[in-house]
Amino acid sequence: MNKYLLIFLFFTAAAQAQVVLEPDSTGVVKSNDSLAVQQIQVRDSLIPFQRYKAEGVSAVVGEYVILDSDIDKAYVEMQSQGISIEDITRCQLMGKLMEDKLYSHQAKQDSIMVPDAEINGMIDQQMQYMVSELGSEEKVAAYYRKDNIAELRSELFDANKNLKLARMMQDKVIEKVEVTPEEVRTFFFSIPEEERPVFSAEIEIAQIVVDPEITQQAKDEAIAKLNAMRADIIDNGASFATKAVLYSQDPGSSSKGGLYMAVKRDSPWAKEFKDQAFSLLEGEISEPFETEFGYHILYVEKIRGQEVDVRHILIFPEVSQKSIDAAQKKIEDLKTQIEAGEITFAEAARKNSDDKDTRNNGGQLINPITFDTKFDLTKMDPALSAQVYNLTEGEVSKIFTDRDRTGKSSLKILTVTKKYPEHKADYSKDYERIKQLALREKQIKAINKWQNEKIKDTYISINQDYQECDFAGNWMKK
């Protein structure tokens, strides 16, 4: 792999990463024995790797300790994200972990601050996702080999804070790095032609979404159900938690009686939800209220300073078959008109699409990773890829039914507005992408220079097992 592709992968991997927990802070291991020899799937074979010694200290960077087990966990974490580990050595992972610790250490030295509220908001989002995947907080704690959810949250706090500090420190190092057009030109033509990067096939996609109408009658019926439950709880002493288990349509909390703990004012909940949570007294139950997810009633179980523990019941208004049939006819008619040339796809999207995020752009989808309109066919969401993979440019897809996280169904059609075949980098056609590669190379040089300067001023101790590693930075202080 040539260095220019490595530059590209180094930054795009960081951009695509979801929330990744620091391996030495989460305790995530997939085997039943945290000290067991791990096996990693590489293509069609299992390749074992072992620690040099159980819980041995591999390195110390400033105030941070890196254990041999951290490297093992990093392998497992990468594999769980679908990243190939075939050509990644322990020395390379060790170097990456030391870099992360150096960033975090220097961020503290430079008094870079991360508000605790911001970290807690990140943890709340992580916990919501993990509970939705595993079913309950108890199962999440067990999966991460913790005695309780409070212990996991504490470790997640440290992990997220250190990662955030590292990112902020790296951003500070490269924030003023820029490239001129001449530097871009020099960068590109310095690459031997046979080593110039090959850009994957890409496509641009647009969509039209039609939501079945939710009638006022359906909304009134949902509110009536919640009012009946509220009355039964208040007047007859029925259990809110039991009602939530039986009737709530929130997959993230229904199994635990609608419970969400430690809700904060600055946490990423719907505004209406937080308004209710912080306006009620302990033991009070709200009137039914609406959020983008549906209709709720909320019970404040415990107030602890700036945090509250709440239970809620969520009901989705039912969509009638009449509404579904009307939405189906509407999107069928739009598809027919577009294919007959009576209206363009973009114009139909602007006038008729119910997706507020794309309709004003003629239905054009934005890549959530790169924030532009191009999607790499090899890195697309599999569900979206399956819907557009065989479309020719300008062809309208069949009608698809999508369900969002609330369970609500929508109908949609898609089109490929532009196709870009796989090709070797071309200076004129791919100038912007080449510019990004040139910028990234310059940023890496700036980072390497910064690292070597800070390594000189930072306490570094590396275990003899790694003394022969060929690190990118001068970690041995030679």
CSV table of C-alpha atoms in Angstrom, one decimal:
chain,number,residue,atom,x,y,z
A,1,MET,CA,0.0,0.0,0.0
A,2,ASN,CA,1.6,3.3,-1.0
A,3,LYS,CA,1.9,6.2,1.4
A,4,TYR,CA,-0.7,8.3,-0.4
A,5,LEU,CA,-3.4,5.7,0.1
A,6,LEU,CA,-2.3,5.4,3.7
A,7,ILE,CA,-2.8,9.1,4.2
A,8,PHE,CA,-6.3,8.8,2.7
A,9,LEU,CA,-7.2,5.8,4.9
A,10,PHE,CA,-5.7,7.3,8.1
A,11,PHE,CA,-8.1,10.3,8.0
A,12,THR,CA,-11.2,8.7,6.4
A,13,ALA,CA,-11.1,6.0,9.1
A,14,ALA,CA,-11.1,8.7,11.7
A,15,ALA,CA,-14.0,10.4,10.0
A,16,GLN,CA,-16.1,7.3,9.6
A,17,ALA,CA,-15.5,6.0,13.2
A,18,GLN,CA,-18.7,5.9,15.3
A,19,VAL,CA,-18.3,6.3,19.0
A,20,VAL,CA,-15.3,4.1,19.8
A,21,LEU,CA,-14.5,3.4,23.4
A,22,GLU,CA,-10.9,3.4,24.5
A,23,PRO,CA,-9.9,-0.2,24.7
A,24,ASP,CA,-8.2,0.2,28.0
A,25,SER,CA,-11.2,1.7,29.6
A,26,THR,CA,-14.2,-0.4,28.6
A,27,GLY,CA,-13.1,-3.9,29.4
A,28,VAL,CA,-14.8,-5.2,26.2
A,29,VAL,CA,-13.8,-8.7,25.4
A,30,LYS,CA,-15.7,-11.3,23.5
A,31,SER,CA,-14.4,-14.4,25.2
A,32,ASN,CA,-15.4,-15.7,28.6
A,33,ASP,CA,-11.9,-15.2,29.9
A,34,SER,CA,-10.4,-11.8,29.7
A,35,LEU,CA,-6.9,-13.3,29.9
A,36,ALA,CA,-7.5,-15.9,27.3
A,37,VAL,CA,-5.7,-16.1,24.0
A,38,GLN,CA,-7.9,-14.2,21.6
A,39,GLN,CA,-8.6,-15.3,18.0
A,40,ILE,CA,-9.1,-12.9,15.2
A,41,GLN,CA,-10.9,-13.8,12.0
A,42,VAL,CA,-8.7,-12.9,9.0
A,43,ARG,CA,-10.3,-13.8,5.7
A,44,ASP,CA,-10.9,-17.5,6.0
A,45,SER,CA,-8.6,-18.4,8.9
A,46,LEU,CA,-8.3,-17.8,12.6
A,47,ILE,CA,-5.0,-16.2,13.7
A,48,PRO,CA,-4.3,-16.2,17.4
A,49,PHE,CA,-2.4,-13.5,19.1
A,50,GLN,CA,-1.2,-13.5,22.7
A,51,ARG,CA,-0.2,-11.0,25.3
A,52,TYR,CA,3.4,-11.0,26.3
A,53,LYS,CA,2.2,-11.3,30.0
A,54,ALA,CA,-1.1,-10.9,31.7
A,55,GLU,CA,-1.9,-7.3,32.4
A,56,GLY,CA,1.8,-6.4,31.8
A,57,VAL,CA,2.6,-2.7,31.4
A,58,SER,CA,3.6,-2.0,27.8
A,59,ALA,CA,4.3,1.7,28.1
A,60,VAL,CA,3.8,4.8,30.2
A,61,VAL,CA,3.1,8.1,28.5
A,62,GLY,CA,3.0,11.0,30.9
A,63,GLU,CA,0.3,10.0,33.4
A,64,TYR,CA,-1.2,7.3,31.2
A,65,VAL,CA,-0.5,3.6,31.4
A,66,ILE,CA,-0.9,1.3,28.4
A,67,LEU,CA,-1.3,-2.4,29.1
A,68,ASP,CA,-0.6,-5.4,26.8
A,69,SER,CA,-4.3,-6.2,27.1
A,70,ASP,CA,-5.2,-2.8,25.7
A,71,ILE,CA,-3.6,-3.9,22.4
A,72,ASP,CA,-5.5,-7.1,22.4
A,73,LYS,CA,-8.7,-5.2,23.0
A,74,ALA,CA,-7.9,-2.8,20.3
A,75,TYR,CA,-7.7,-5.7,17.8
A,76,VAL,CA,-11.1,-7.0,18.9
A,77,GLU,CA,-12.6,-3.5,18.7
A,78,MET,CA,-11.3,-2.9,15.2
A,79,GLN,CA,-12.6,-6.3,14.1
A,80,SER,CA,-16.0,-5.5,15.6
A,81,GLN,CA,-16.1,-2.4,13.4
A,82,GLY,CA,-15.3,-4.4,10.2
A,83,ILE,CA,-11.8,-3.0,9.9
A,84,SER,CA,-9.3,-5.5,8.4
A,85,ILE,CA,-6.5,-6.3,10.9
A,86,GLU,CA,-4.5,-8.6,8.6
A,87,ASP,CA,-1.7,-6.2,8.1
A,88,ILE,CA,-1.8,-4.3,11.4
A,89,THR,CA,1.0,-5.3,13.8
A,90,ARG,CA,1.2,-5.0,17.5
A,91,CYS,CA,3.9,-2.4,17.1
A,92,GLN,CA,1.6,-0.2,15.0
A,93,LEU,CA,-1.2,-0.5,17.5
A,94,MET,CA,1.2,0.3,20.3
A,95,GLY,CA,2.3,3.4,18.4
A,96,LYS,CA,-1.3,4.5,17.9
A,97,LEU,CA,-2.2,4.0,21.6
A,98,MET,CA,0.9,6.0,22.6
A,99,GLU,CA,0.0,8.8,20.2
A,100,ASP,CA,-3.5,9.0,21.8
A,101,LYS,CA,-2.1,9.1,25.3
A,102,LEU,CA,0.3,11.8,24.3
A,103,TYR,CA,-2.5,14.0,22.9
A,104,SER,CA,-4.6,13.5,26.1
A,105,HIS,CA,-1.5,14.3,28.3
A,106,GLN,CA,-0.6,17.4,26.3
A,107,ALA,CA,-4.2,18.6,26.2
A,108,LYS,CA,-4.2,18.7,30.0
A,109,GLN,CA,-0.9,20.5,30.0
A,110,ASP,CA,-2.3,23.1,27.7
A,111,SER,CA,-5.4,23.4,29.9
A,112,ILE,CA,-7.8,22.3,27.1
A,113,MET,CA,-11.1,21.7,28.9
A,114,VAL,CA,-14.0,19.5,28.0
A,115,PRO,CA,-17.3,20.3,29.9
A,116,ASP,CA,-18.5,17.3,31.9
A,117,ALA,CA,-22.0,18.0,30.6
A,118,GLU,CA,-20.8,17.4,27.0
A,119,ILE,CA,-19.3,14.0,28.0
A,120,ASN,CA,-22.4,13.0,29.9
A,121,GLY,CA,-24.5,13.8,26.8
A,122,MET,CA,-22.3,11.5,24.7
A,123,ILE,CA,-22.6,8.8,27.3
A,124,ASP,CA,-26.4,9.2,27.3
A,125,GLN,CA,-26.5,8.7,23.6
A,126,GLN,CA,-24.2,5.6,23.8
A,127,MET,CA,-26.3,4.1,26.6
A,128,GLN,CA,-29.5,4.6,24.6
A,129,TYR,CA,-28.0,2.9,21.6
A,130,MET,CA,-26.6,0.0,23.6
A,131,VAL,CA,-29.9,-0.6,25.5
A,132,SER,CA,-31.8,-0.6,22.2
A,133,GLU,CA,-29.4,-3.2,20.9
A,134,LEU,CA,-29.2,-5.5,24.0
A,135,GLY,CA,-32.6,-4.8,25.7
A,136,SER,CA,-31.8,-3.5,29.1
A,137,GLU,CA,-29.2,-1.7,31.2
A,138,GLU,CA,-28.5,-4.8,33.1
A,139,LYS,CA,-27.6,-6.7,29.9
A,140,VAL,CA,-25.4,-3.8,28.8
A,141,ALA,CA,-23.5,-4.0,32.1
A,142,ALA,CA,-23.1,-7.7,31.9
A,143,TYR,CA,-21.9,-7.5,28.2
A,144,TYR,CA,-19.2,-5.1,29.3
A,145,ARG,CA,-18.4,-7.2,32.3
A,146,LYS,CA,-19.3,-4.6,34.8
A,147,ASP,CA,-21.1,-5.2,38.1
A,148,ASN,CA,-23.6,-2.4,37.5
A,149,ILE,CA,-24.5,0.3,35.1
A,150,ALA,CA,-23.0,3.1,37.3
A,151,GLU,CA,-19.6,1.4,37.1
A,152,LEU,CA,-19.8,1.3,33.3
A,153,ARG,CA,-20.9,4.9,33.0
A,154,SER,CA,-17.9,5.9,35.2
A,155,GLU,CA,-15.5,4.1,32.9
A,156,LEU,CA,-17.3,5.4,29.8
A,157,PHE,CA,-16.8,8.9,31.2
A,158,ASP,CA,-13.1,8.6,31.4
A,159,ALA,CA,-12.8,6.9,28.0
A,160,ASN,CA,-14.9,9.5,26.2
A,161,LYS,CA,-13.2,12.4,28.0
A,162,ASN,CA,-9.7,11.2,27.0
A,163,LEU,CA,-10.8,10.6,23.4
A,164,LYS,CA,-12.3,14.1,23.2
A,165,LEU,CA,-9.2,15.6,24.7
A,166,ALA,CA,-7.0,13.8,22.1
A,167,ARG,CA,-9.2,14.9,19.2
A,168,MET,CA,-9.2,18.5,20.4
A,169,MET,CA,-5.4,18.5,20.9
A,170,GLN,CA,-4.9,17.1,17.4
A,171,ASP,CA,-7.3,19.7,15.9
A,172,LYS,CA,-5.3,22.4,17.6
A,173,VAL,CA,-2.1,21.1,16.1
A,174,ILE,CA,-3.5,21.1,12.5
A,175,GLU,CA,-6.0,24.0,12.6
A,176,LYS,CA,-3.7,26.4,10.8
A,177,VAL,CA,-2.3,24.0,8.3
A,178,GLU,CA,-3.3,24.9,4.7
A,179,VAL,CA,-2.2,24.0,1.2
A,180,THR,CA,-1.7,26.3,-1.8
A,181,PRO,CA,-2.6,25.4,-5.4
A,182,GLU,CA,1.1,25.1,-6.2
A,183,GLU,CA,1.5,22.7,-3.2
A,184,VAL,CA,-1.4,20.6,-4.5
A,185,ARG,CA,0.1,20.5,-8.0
A,186,THR,CA,3.6,19.6,-6.6
A,187,PHE,CA,2.1,16.9,-4.4
A,188,PHE,CA,0.2,15.2,-7.3
A,189,PHE,CA,2.9,15.2,-9.9
A,190,SER,CA,5.5,14.0,-7.3
A,191,ILE,CA,3.6,10.7,-7.2
A,192,PRO,CA,4.8,8.2,-9.7
A,193,GLU,CA,2.0,7.4,-12.1
A,194,GLU,CA,1.8,3.8,-11.2
A,195,GLU,CA,1.4,4.7,-7.5
A,196,ARG,CA,-1.4,7.3,-8.0
A,197,PRO,CA,-4.4,6.5,-5.9
A,198,VAL,CA,-7.5,4.8,-7.5
A,199,PHE,CA,-10.7,6.4,-6.5
A,200,SER,CA,-13.7,4.0,-5.9
A,201,ALA,CA,-16.9,4.2,-7.9
A,202,GLU,CA,-19.2,6.8,-6.5
A,203,ILE,CA,-22.8,7.8,-7.0
A,204,GLU,CA,-25.1,10.7,-6.1
A,205,ILE,CA,-28.6,9.8,-4.9
A,206,ALA,CA,-31.9,11.7,-4.6
A,207,GLN,CA,-35.1,10.5,-2.9
A,208,ILE,CA,-38.8,11.3,-2.5
A,209,VAL,CA,-40.5,10.3,0.7
A,210,VAL,CA,-44.2,10.1,1.3
A,211,ASP,CA,-45.5,9.6,4.8
A,212,PRO,CA,-49.0,8.2,5.3
A,213,GLU,CA,-51.1,10.9,6.9
A,214,ILE,CA,-51.8,10.5,10.6
A,215,THR,CA,-55.3,11.7,11.2
A,216,GLN,CA,-56.5,13.8,14.0
A,217,GLN,CA,-58.7,10.9,15.1
A,218,ALA,CA,-55.6,8.7,15.4
A,219,LYS,CA,-53.9,11.3,17.5
A,220,ASP,CA,-56.9,11.7,19.7
A,221,GLU,CA,-57.1,8.0,20.3
A,222,ALA,CA,-53.4,7.8,21.3
A,223,ILE,CA,-54.0,10.7,23.8
A,224,ALA,CA,-57.1,9.0,25.1
A,225,LYS,CA,-55.1,5.7,25.8
A,226,LEU,CA,-52.5,7.7,27.7
A,227,ASN,CA,-55.2,9.6,29.7
A,228,ALA,CA,-56.9,6.3,30.6
A,229,MET,CA,-53.6,4.8,31.8
A,230,ARG,CA,-52.8,8.0,33.8
A,231,ALA,CA,-56.1,8.0,35.5
A,232,ASP,CA,-55.8,4.3,36.4
A,233,ILE,CA,-52.3,5.0,38.0
A,234,ILE,CA,-53.5,8.1,39.9
A,235,ASP,CA,-57.0,7.0,40.9
A,236,ASN,CA,-56.5,3.3,41.4
A,237,GLY,CA,-52.8,3.0,42.3
A,238,ALA,CA,-51.9,1.0,39.2
A,239,SER,CA,-48.2,0.6,38.6
A,240,PHE,CA,-46.7,3.0,36.1
A,241,ALA,CA,-43.8,0.6,35.4
A,242,THR,CA,-46.2,-2.3,34.7
A,243,LYS,CA,-48.2,-0.1,32.3
A,244,ALA,CA,-44.9,0.8,30.5
A,245,VAL,CA,-43.9,-2.9,30.2
A,246,LEU,CA,-47.3,-3.8,28.8
A,247,TYR,CA,-48.1,-0.8,26.6
A,248,SER,CA,-45.2,1.5,25.9
A,249,GLN,CA,-43.9,1.4,22.3
A,250,ASP,CA,-40.4,2.6,23.2
A,251,PRO,CA,-38.1,-0.3,22.5
A,252,GLY,CA,-35.3,1.3,24.6
A,253,SER,CA,-37.2,1.4,27.9
A,254,SER,CA,-40.4,-0.6,27.8
A,255,SER,CA,-38.7,-3.8,29.1
A,256,LYS,CA,-37.5,-1.9,32.2
A,257,GLY,CA,-40.8,-0.2,33.0
A,258,GLY,CA,-40.1,2.9,30.9
A,259,LEU,CA,-37.1,3.9,33.1
A,260,TYR,CA,-34.5,6.4,32.0
A,261,MET,CA,-32.0,7.3,34.7
A,262,ALA,CA,-29.9,10.5,35.1
A,263,VAL,CA,-31.7,12.7,32.6
A,264,LYS,CA,-30.0,16.1,32.4
A,265,ARG,CA,-31.1,19.4,31.1
A,266,ASP,CA,-28.3,19.5,28.5
A,267,SER,CA,-28.7,15.8,27.4
A,268,PRO,CA,-29.8,15.1,23.8
A,269,TRP,CA,-33.5,14.3,24.6
A,270,ALA,CA,-36.4,16.0,22.8
A,271,LYS,CA,-37.1,19.4,24.2
A,272,GLU,CA,-40.7,18.6,25.1
A,273,PHE,CA,-39.5,15.5,27.0
A,274,LYS,CA,-36.9,17.5,29.1
A,275,ASP,CA,-39.5,20.3,29.7
A,276,GLN,CA,-41.8,17.8,31.4
A,277,ALA,CA,-39.0,16.0,33.2
A,278,PHE,CA,-37.8,19.2,34.9
A,279,SER,CA,-41.2,20.9,35.5
A,280,LEU,CA,-42.7,18.1,37.6
A,281,LEU,CA,-42.2,17.3,41.3
A,282,GLU,CA,-41.0,13.9,42.4
A,283,GLY,CA,-43.9,11.5,42.1
A,284,GLU,CA,-45.9,13.5,39.7
A,285,ILE,CA,-47.2,12.3,36.3
A,286,SER,CA,-47.5,14.6,33.3
A,287,GLU,CA,-50.4,15.1,31.1
A,288,PRO,CA,-50.0,13.5,27.6
A,289,PHE,CA,-47.6,15.5,25.4
A,290,GLU,CA,-46.2,15.2,21.9
A,291,THR,CA,-42.7,14.8,20.6
A,292,GLU,CA,-41.4,13.8,17.2
A,293,PHE,CA,-41.5,10.2,18.4
A,294,GLY,CA,-45.2,10.1,19.3
A,295,TYR,CA,-47.3,10.8,22.5
A,296,HIS,CA,-46.0,10.3,26.0
A,297,ILE,CA,-46.9,10.5,29.7
A,298,LEU,CA,-43.9,10.9,32.0
A,299,TYR,CA,-43.4,10.1,35.7
A,300,VAL,CA,-40.7,11.7,37.8
A,301,GLU,CA,-39.3,8.9,40.0
A,302,LYS,CA,-36.3,10.6,41.6
A,303,ILE,CA,-34.8,14.1,41.6
A,304,ARG,CA,-31.1,14.3,42.3
A,305,GLY,CA,-29.8,17.8,41.9
A,306,GLN,CA,-29.5,18.6,38.2
A,307,GLU,CA,-30.4,15.0,37.2
A,308,VAL,CA,-33.8,13.2,37.3
A,309,ASP,CA,-34.8,9.6,37.0
A,310,VAL,CA,-38.0,9.3,34.9
A,311,ARG,CA,-40.3,6.7,33.5
A,312,HIS,CA,-42.4,7.2,30.4
A,313,ILE,CA,-45.0,5.5,28.3
A,314,LEU,CA,-44.9,6.1,24.5
A,315,ILE,CA,-47.8,5.5,22.2
A,316,PHE,CA,-47.6,5.9,18.4
A,317,PRO,CA,-50.9,7.1,16.7
A,318,GLU,CA,-52.1,4.3,14.5
A,319,VAL,CA,-52.0,4.8,10.7
A,320,SER,CA,-55.2,3.8,9.0
A,321,GLN,CA,-55.3,1.6,5.9
A,322,LYS,CA,-57.0,4.5,4.1
A,323,SER,CA,-53.9,6.7,4.8
A,324,ILE,CA,-51.6,4.0,3.7
A,325,ASP,CA,-53.5,3.5,0.4
A,326,ALA,CA,-53.5,7.3,-0.2
A,327,ALA,CA,-49.8,7.5,0.3
A,328,GLN,CA,-49.2,4.5,-2.0
A,329,LYS,CA,-51.3,6.1,-4.8
A,330,LYS,CA,-49.5,9.4,-4.4
A,331,ILE,CA,-46.1,8.0,-4.8
A,332,GLU,CA,-47.1,5.7,-7.6
A,333,ASP,CA,-48.5,8.7,-9.5
A,334,LEU,CA,-45.3,10.7,-8.8
A,335,LYS,CA,-43.2,7.8,-10.2
A,336,THR,CA,-45.4,7.6,-13.3
A,337,GLN,CA,-45.2,11.3,-13.9
A,338,ILE,CA,-41.4,11.4,-13.5
A,339,GLU,CA,-40.9,8.4,-15.8
A,340,ALA,CA,-43.2,10.0,-18.4
A,341,GLY,CA,-41.1,13.2,-18.4
A,342,GLU,CA,-44.0,15.3,-17.1
A,343,ILE,CA,-42.0,16.5,-14.1
A,344,THR,CA,-38.3,16.2,-13.1
A,345,PHE,CA,-37.4,14.1,-10.0
A,346,ALA,CA,-35.9,17.2,-8.3
A,347,GLU,CA,-39.1,19.2,-8.9
A,348,ALA,CA,-41.3,16.4,-7.7
A,349,ALA,CA,-39.2,16.1,-4.5
A,350,ARG,CA,-39.4,19.9,-3.8
A,351,LYS,CA,-43.2,19.9,-4.2
A,352,ASN,CA,-44.1,16.6,-2.7
A,353,SER,CA,-41.5,14.9,-0.5
A,354,ASP,CA,-42.2,14.7,3.2
A,355,ASP,CA,-38.5,14.5,4.1
A,356,LYS,CA,-37.7,18.0,5.3
A,357,ASP,CA,-33.9,17.3,5.3
A,358,THR,CA,-33.8,16.7,1.5
A,359,ARG,CA,-36.8,18.1,-0.2
A,360,ASN,CA,-35.4,21.6,-0.6
A,361,ASN,CA,-32.4,20.2,-2.4
A,362,GLY,CA,-34.5,18.3,-4.9
A,363,GLY,CA,-34.3,15.2,-2.7
A,364,GLN,CA,-30.5,15.0,-2.9
A,365,LEU,CA,-29.0,12.9,-0.1
A,366,ILE,CA,-26.0,14.1,1.9
A,367,ASN,CA,-23.3,11.6,2.8
A,368,PRO,CA,-23.2,11.6,6.6
A,369,ILE,CA,-19.5,10.8,6.7
A,370,THR,CA,-18.1,13.3,4.1
A,371,PHE,CA,-21.0,15.8,4.2
A,372,ASP,CA,-21.0,16.0,0.4
A,373,THR,CA,-23.4,14.4,-2.1
A,374,LYS,CA,-21.1,11.6,-3.2
A,375,PHE,CA,-21.4,8.0,-1.8
A,376,ASP,CA,-18.6,5.5,-2.2
A,377,LEU,CA,-20.3,2.3,-3.4
A,378,THR,CA,-17.9,0.2,-1.3
A,379,LYS,CA,-18.7,2.1,2.0
A,380,MET,CA,-22.4,2.8,1.7
A,381,ASP,CA,-25.0,1.7,4.2
A,382,PRO,CA,-25.9,-1.9,2.9
A,383,ALA,CA,-29.6,-1.2,2.9
A,384,LEU,CA,-29.3,1.9,0.8
A,385,SER,CA,-26.8,0.3,-1.5
A,386,ALA,CA,-29.1,-2.6,-2.2
A,387,GLN,CA,-31.9,-0.1,-3.2
A,388,VAL,CA,-29.8,1.8,-5.7
A,389,TYR,CA,-26.9,-0.5,-6.8
A,390,ASN,CA,-28.4,-1.7,-10.1
A,391,LEU,CA,-30.0,1.7,-11.1
A,392,THR,CA,-28.7,3.4,-14.2
A,393,GLU,CA,-28.2,7.2,-14.1
A,394,GLY,CA,-31.6,8.9,-14.0
A,395,GLU,CA,-33.6,5.7,-13.5
A,396,VAL,CA,-36.3,5.7,-10.8
A,397,SER,CA,-36.3,2.9,-8.3
A,398,LYS,CA,-39.2,0.7,-7.4
A,399,ILE,CA,-41.2,1.9,-4.3
A,400,PHE,CA,-39.7,1.0,-1.0
A,401,THR,CA,-41.2,0.9,2.5
A,402,ASP,CA,-38.9,2.2,5.3
A,403,ARG,CA,-39.4,2.2,9.0
A,404,ASP,CA,-37.8,4.8,11.3
A,405,ARG,CA,-36.7,4.2,14.9
A,406,THR,CA,-40.3,4.9,16.1
A,407,GLY,CA,-41.7,2.1,13.9
A,408,LYS,CA,-43.4,4.6,11.6
A,409,SER,CA,-43.6,3.5,8.0
A,410,SER,CA,-42.8,5.8,5.0
A,411,LEU,CA,-42.8,5.1,1.2
A,412,LYS,CA,-40.0,6.3,-1.0
A,413,ILE,CA,-38.5,6.2,-4.4
A,414,LEU,CA,-34.9,6.9,-5.3
A,415,THR,CA,-32.9,7.8,-8.3
A,416,VAL,CA,-29.2,7.9,-9.1
A,417,THR,CA,-28.5,11.5,-10.3
A,418,LYS,CA,-24.9,11.0,-11.2
A,419,LYS,CA,-22.4,8.0,-11.4
A,420,TYR,CA,-18.7,8.3,-11.1
A,421,PRO,CA,-16.8,5.1,-12.2
A,422,GLU,CA,-13.7,3.8,-10.5
A,423,HIS,CA,-10.7,5.6,-11.9
A,424,LYS,CA,-7.1,6.5,-11.3
A,425,ALA,CA,-6.7,10.0,-9.9
A,426,ASP,CA,-6.8,12.7,-12.6
A,427,TYR,CA,-5.4,16.1,-11.7
A,428,SER,CA,-8.1,18.2,-13.4
A,429,LYS,CA,-11.2,16.0,-12.7
A,430,ASP,CA,-10.2,15.1,-9.1
A,431,TYR,CA,-8.6,18.4,-8.0
A,432,GLU,CA,-10.6,18.7,-4.8
A,433,ARG,CA,-9.9,15.2,-3.7
A,434,ILE,CA,-6.3,15.5,-4.5
A,435,LYS,CA,-6.2,18.8,-2.6
A,436,GLN,CA,-7.6,16.9,0.5
A,437,LEU,CA,-4.8,14.3,0.1
A,438,ALA,CA,-2.2,17.0,-0.1
A,439,LEU,CA,-3.6,18.7,2.9
A,440,ARG,CA,-3.7,15.5,4.9
A,441,GLU,CA,-0.1,14.7,4.0
A,442,LYS,CA,0.9,18.2,5.3
A,443,GLN,CA,-1.2,17.7,8.4
A,444,ILE,CA,0.5,14.4,9.1
A,445,LYS,CA,3.9,16.1,8.8
A,446,ALA,CA,2.8,18.8,11.2
A,447,ILE,CA,1.5,16.1,13.6
A,448,ASN,CA,4.8,14.1,13.4
A,449,LYS,CA,6.8,17.3,14.1
A,450,TRP,CA,4.6,18.2,17.0
A,451,GLN,CA,4.8,14.6,18.4
A,452,ASN,CA,8.6,14.5,18.3
A,453,GLU,CA,8.8,17.8,20.0
A,454,LYS,CA,6.4,16.8,22.8
A,455,ILE,CA,8.0,13.4,23.2
A,456,LYS,CA,11.2,15.1,24.2
A,457,ASP,CA,9.4,16.9,27.1
A,458,THR,CA,7.2,14.0,28.2
A,459,TYR,CA,8.0,11.1,30.5
A,460,ILE,CA,8.0,8.0,28.2
A,461,SER,CA,8.7,4.4,29.3
A,462,ILE,CA,8.4,1.5,26.9
A,463,ASN,CA,8.6,-2.1,27.9
A,464,GLN,CA,11.5,-4.1,26.5
A,465,ASP,CA,9.1,-6.3,24.5
A,466,TYR,CA,8.5,-3.3,22.3
A,467,GLN,CA,12.1,-1.9,22.1
A,468,GLU,CA,12.6,-3.3,18.6
A,469,CYS,CA,9.5,-1.7,17.1
A,470,ASP,CA,10.0,0.7,14.3
A,471,PHE,CA,7.7,3.4,15.5
A,472,ALA,CA,6.8,6.4,13.3
A,473,GLY,CA,7.7,8.8,16.1
A,474,ASN,CA,10.9,9.1,18.1
A,475,TRP,CA,9.4,7.2,21.1
A,476,MET,CA,12.7,5.7,22.0
A,477,LYS,CA,14.2,9.3,22.2
A,478,LYS,CA,17.3,8.2,20.3
